[in-house]
PDB file of C-alpha atoms in Angstrom:
ATOM      1  CA  GLN A   1       0.632  -4.454   5.021  1.00  0.00           C
ATOM      2  CA  VAL A   2       2.281  -1.706   2.574  1.00  0.00           C
ATOM      3  CA  GLN A   3       0.617   1.696   2.939  1.00  0.00           C
ATOM      4  CA  TYR A   4       2.683   3.883   0.638  1.00  0.00           C
ATOM      5  CA  VAL A   5       4.518   3.236  -2.506  1.00  0.00           C
ATOM      6  CA  GLU A   6       7.617   4.694  -3.731  1.00  0.00           C
ATOM      7  CA  SER A   7       9.067   5.571  -6.959  1.00  0.00           C
ATOM      8  CA  GLY A   8      11.495   7.834  -9.161  1.00  0.00           C
ATOM      9  CA  GLY A   9      15.096   6.290  -7.736  1.00  0.00           C
ATOM     10  CA  GLY A  10      17.767   5.560 -10.084  1.00  0.00           C
ATOM     11  CA  LEU A  11      21.305   6.147 -10.772  1.00  0.00           C
ATOM     12  CA  VAL A  12      22.825   9.648 -11.337  1.00  0.00           C
ATOM     13  CA  GLN A  13      26.295  11.341 -11.180  1.00  0.00           C
ATOM     14  CA  ALA A  14      27.027  13.668  -8.294  1.00  0.00           C
ATOM     15  CA  GLY A  15      25.731  16.695  -8.683  1.00  0.00           C
ATOM     16  CA  GLY A  16      22.475  15.524 -10.569  1.00  0.00           C
ATOM     17  CA  SER A  17      19.147  15.542  -9.740  1.00  0.00           C
ATOM     18  CA  LEU A  18      16.430  13.071  -8.939  1.00  0.00           C
ATOM     19  CA  ARG A  19      12.414  13.606  -8.086  1.00  0.00           C
ATOM     20  CA  LEU A  20      11.053  11.065  -5.710  1.00  0.00           C
ATOM     21  CA  SER A  21       7.350  10.449  -5.733  1.00  0.00           C
ATOM     22  CA  CYS A  22       5.341   8.305  -2.927  1.00  0.00           C
ATOM     23  CA  ALA A  23       1.896   7.556  -3.298  1.00  0.00           C
ATOM     24  CA  PRO A  24      -0.728   5.864  -0.777  1.00  0.00           C
ATOM     25  CA  THR A  25      -1.943   2.376  -1.731  1.00  0.00           C
ATOM     26  CA  GLY A  26      -5.601   1.515  -1.732  1.00  0.00           C
ATOM     27  CA  SER A  27      -7.790   3.589   0.772  1.00  0.00           C
ATOM     28  CA  THR A  28      -4.885   4.744   2.783  1.00  0.00           C
ATOM     29  CA  PHE A  29      -4.560   8.678   3.072  1.00  0.00           C
ATOM     30  CA  SER A  30      -1.506  10.494   3.661  1.00  0.00           C
ATOM     31  CA  ALA A  31      -0.638  11.419   7.125  1.00  0.00           C
ATOM     32  CA  ASN A  32       0.311  14.650   8.588  1.00  0.00           C
ATOM     33  CA  PRO A  33       3.213  15.083   9.054  1.00  0.00           C
ATOM     34  CA  MET A  34       4.582  12.966   6.213  1.00  0.00           C
ATOM     35  CA  GLY A  35       8.389  12.189   6.000  1.00  0.00           C
ATOM     36  CA  TRP A  36      10.877  10.818   3.655  1.00  0.00           C
ATOM     37  CA  TYR A  37      13.409   8.282   5.199  1.00  0.00           C
ATOM     38  CA  ARG A  38      16.616   6.759   3.601  1.00  0.00           C
ATOM     39  CA  GLN A  39      18.654   3.780   4.733  1.00  0.00           C
ATOM     40  CA  ARG A  40      22.184   4.550   3.562  1.00  0.00           C
ATOM     41  CA  PRO A  41      24.614   1.237   3.466  1.00  0.00           C
ATOM     42  CA  GLY A  42      25.929   0.652   6.717  1.00  0.00           C
ATOM     43  CA  ASN A  43      23.378   2.925   8.308  1.00  0.00           C
ATOM     44  CA  GLN A  44      20.204   2.736  10.218  1.00  0.00           C
ATOM     45  CA  ARG A  45      17.056   4.428   8.445  1.00  0.00           C
ATOM     46  CA  GLU A  46      16.903   7.957   9.259  1.00  0.00           C
ATOM     47  CA  LEU A  47      14.436  11.024   8.478  1.00  0.00           C
ATOM     48  CA  VAL A  48      15.434  13.012   5.441  1.00  0.00           C
ATOM     49  CA  ALA A  49      12.842  15.349   5.277  1.00  0.00           C
ATOM     50  CA  GLY A  50       9.180  16.015   6.758  1.00  0.00           C
ATOM     51  CA  VAL A  51       6.375  17.948   5.678  1.00  0.00           C
ATOM     52  CA  ARG A  52       3.110  19.062   7.349  1.00  0.00           C
ATOM     53  CA  SER A  53       0.077  19.891   5.410  1.00  0.00           C
ATOM     54  CA  GLY A  54       0.492  23.621   6.211  1.00  0.00           C
ATOM     55  CA  GLY A  55       3.925  23.759   4.822  1.00  0.00           C
ATOM     56  CA  VAL A  56       6.354  23.454   7.604  1.00  0.00           C
ATOM     57  CA  THR A  57       9.060  21.565   6.693  1.00  0.00           C
ATOM     58  CA  LYS A  58      12.178  19.703   8.466  1.00  0.00           C
ATOM     59  CA  TYR A  59      15.433  18.835   7.128  1.00  0.00           C
ATOM     60  CA  ALA A  60      18.278  16.624   7.915  1.00  0.00           C
ATOM     61  CA  ASN A  61      21.513  18.819   8.057  1.00  0.00           C
ATOM     62  CA  SER A  62      23.004  16.668   5.600  1.00  0.00           C
ATOM     63  CA  VAL A  63      20.371  17.499   2.915  1.00  0.00           C
ATOM     64  CA  ARG A  64      19.037  20.996   3.849  1.00  0.00           C
ATOM     65  CA  GLY A  65      19.665  23.550   0.920  1.00  0.00           C
ATOM     66  CA  ARG A  66      19.696  20.513  -1.405  1.00  0.00           C
ATOM     67  CA  PHE A  67      16.598  18.578  -0.947  1.00  0.00           C
ATOM     68  CA  THR A  68      13.117  19.818  -1.261  1.00  0.00           C
ATOM     69  CA  ILE A  69      10.188  17.973   0.072  1.00  0.00           C
ATOM     70  CA  SER A  70       6.487  18.873  -1.094  1.00  0.00           C
ATOM     71  CA  ARG A  71       2.796  17.482  -0.784  1.00  0.00           C
ATOM     72  CA  ASP A  72      -0.029  17.720  -3.228  1.00  0.00           C
ATOM     73  CA  ASN A  73      -2.808  17.401  -1.096  1.00  0.00           C
ATOM     74  CA  VAL A  74      -5.105  16.918  -4.322  1.00  0.00           C
ATOM     75  CA  GLU A  75      -3.256  14.085  -5.698  1.00  0.00           C
ATOM     76  CA  ASN A  76      -2.518  12.871  -2.029  1.00  0.00           C
ATOM     77  CA  ARG A  77       1.072  12.283  -3.121  1.00  0.00           C
ATOM     78  CA  ILE A  78       4.520  13.411  -1.618  1.00  0.00           C
ATOM     79  CA  TYR A  79       7.665  14.213  -3.306  1.00  0.00           C
ATOM     80  CA  LEU A  80      11.251  14.486  -2.668  1.00  0.00           C
ATOM     81  CA  GLN A  81      13.141  16.996  -5.247  1.00  0.00           C
ATOM     82  CA  MET A  82      16.754  15.766  -5.022  1.00  0.00           C
ATOM     83  CA  ASN A  83      19.405  18.471  -6.035  1.00  0.00           C
ATOM     84  CA  ASN A  84      23.129  18.364  -6.056  1.00  0.00           C
ATOM     85  CA  LEU A  85      23.375  14.781  -5.072  1.00  0.00           C
ATOM     86  CA  GLU A  86      26.504  13.440  -3.562  1.00  0.00           C
ATOM     87  CA  PRO A  87      27.524   9.766  -3.135  1.00  0.00           C
ATOM     88  CA  GLU A  88      26.835   9.968   0.089  1.00  0.00           C
ATOM     89  CA  ASP A  89      23.331  10.305  -0.500  1.00  0.00           C
ATOM     90  CA  THR A  90      23.176   6.755  -1.714  1.00  0.00           C
ATOM     91  CA  GLY A  91      20.453   4.192  -0.054  1.00  0.00           C
ATOM     92  CA  VAL A  92      16.944   3.253  -0.267  1.00  0.00           C
ATOM     93  CA  TYR A  93      14.550   6.021   0.098  1.00  0.00           C
ATOM     94  CA  TYR A  94      10.960   5.367   1.754  1.00  0.00           C
ATOM     95  CA  CYS A  95       8.133   7.545   2.829  1.00  0.00           C
ATOM     96  CA  ASN A  96       5.724   6.934   5.558  1.00  0.00           C
ATOM     97  CA  GLY A  97       3.559   8.843   8.188  1.00  0.00           C
ATOM     98  CA  ALA A  98       6.303  10.400  10.349  1.00  0.00           C
ATOM     99  CA  ARG A  99       5.889  10.539  14.220  1.00  0.00           C
ATOM    100  CA  GLY A 100       7.612  10.733  17.556  1.00  0.00           C
ATOM    101  CA  LEU A 101      10.070  13.465  18.564  1.00  0.00           C
ATOM    102  CA  GLY A 102      11.823  14.924  15.441  1.00  0.00           C
ATOM    103  CA  TRP A 103       9.667  12.633  13.661  1.00  0.00           C
ATOM    104  CA  ASN A 104      12.183   9.776  13.112  1.00  0.00           C
ATOM    105  CA  ASP A 105       9.321   6.999  14.079  1.00  0.00           C
ATOM    106  CA  ALA A 106       6.554   5.984  10.987  1.00  0.00           C
ATOM    107  CA  ILE A 107       3.522   5.154  11.764  1.00  0.00           C
ATOM    108  CA  SER A 108       2.733   2.699   9.028  1.00  0.00           C
ATOM    109  CA  SER A 109       4.737  -0.356   7.781  1.00  0.00           C
ATOM    110  CA  TRP A 110       7.727  -0.059   5.486  1.00  0.00           C
ATOM    111  CA  GLY A 111       7.483  -0.796   1.852  1.00  0.00           C
ATOM    112  CA  GLN A 112      10.130  -1.478  -0.580  1.00  0.00           C
ATOM    113  CA  GLY A 113      11.420   1.779  -0.851  1.00  0.00           C
ATOM    114  CA  THR A 114      13.200   3.057  -4.165  1.00  0.00           C
ATOM    115  CA  GLN A 115      17.040   2.780  -4.472  1.00  0.00           C
ATOM    116  CA  VAL A 116      18.930   5.878  -4.986  1.00  0.00           C
ATOM    117  CA  THR A 117      22.383   5.739  -6.555  1.00  0.00           C
ATOM    118  CA  VAL A 118      25.022   8.674  -6.912  1.00  0.00           C
ATOM    119  CA  SER A 119      28.184   7.851  -8.864  1.00  0.00           C
ATOM    120  CA  SER A 120      31.339  10.106  -7.872  1.00  0.00           C
TER     121      SER A 120
END
């Protein structure tokens, strides 16, 4: 069953920005930590960024300084602000509760994700 729904993806030019949003379904509440993951063409799903409710964050080296993860505990939503997008950022982005070493594993089932396409 799908626990989170992602939105905000789209097609942008390199150097552009997108803001992704993640919302829980039904009675689902955001886990702590929460993470954004992506699956780029030809690659395995990977952790992009994670955040704890207390503000501690984790970023993949490839996105550090360009992406910012945040959470709104009142709205119970998670966001990913993506700036200076590169063609290599193209992929399907997912949100989920994060677990395991490096937060690389997910707690809940994967949703459909949201497609991000960056053109050069």
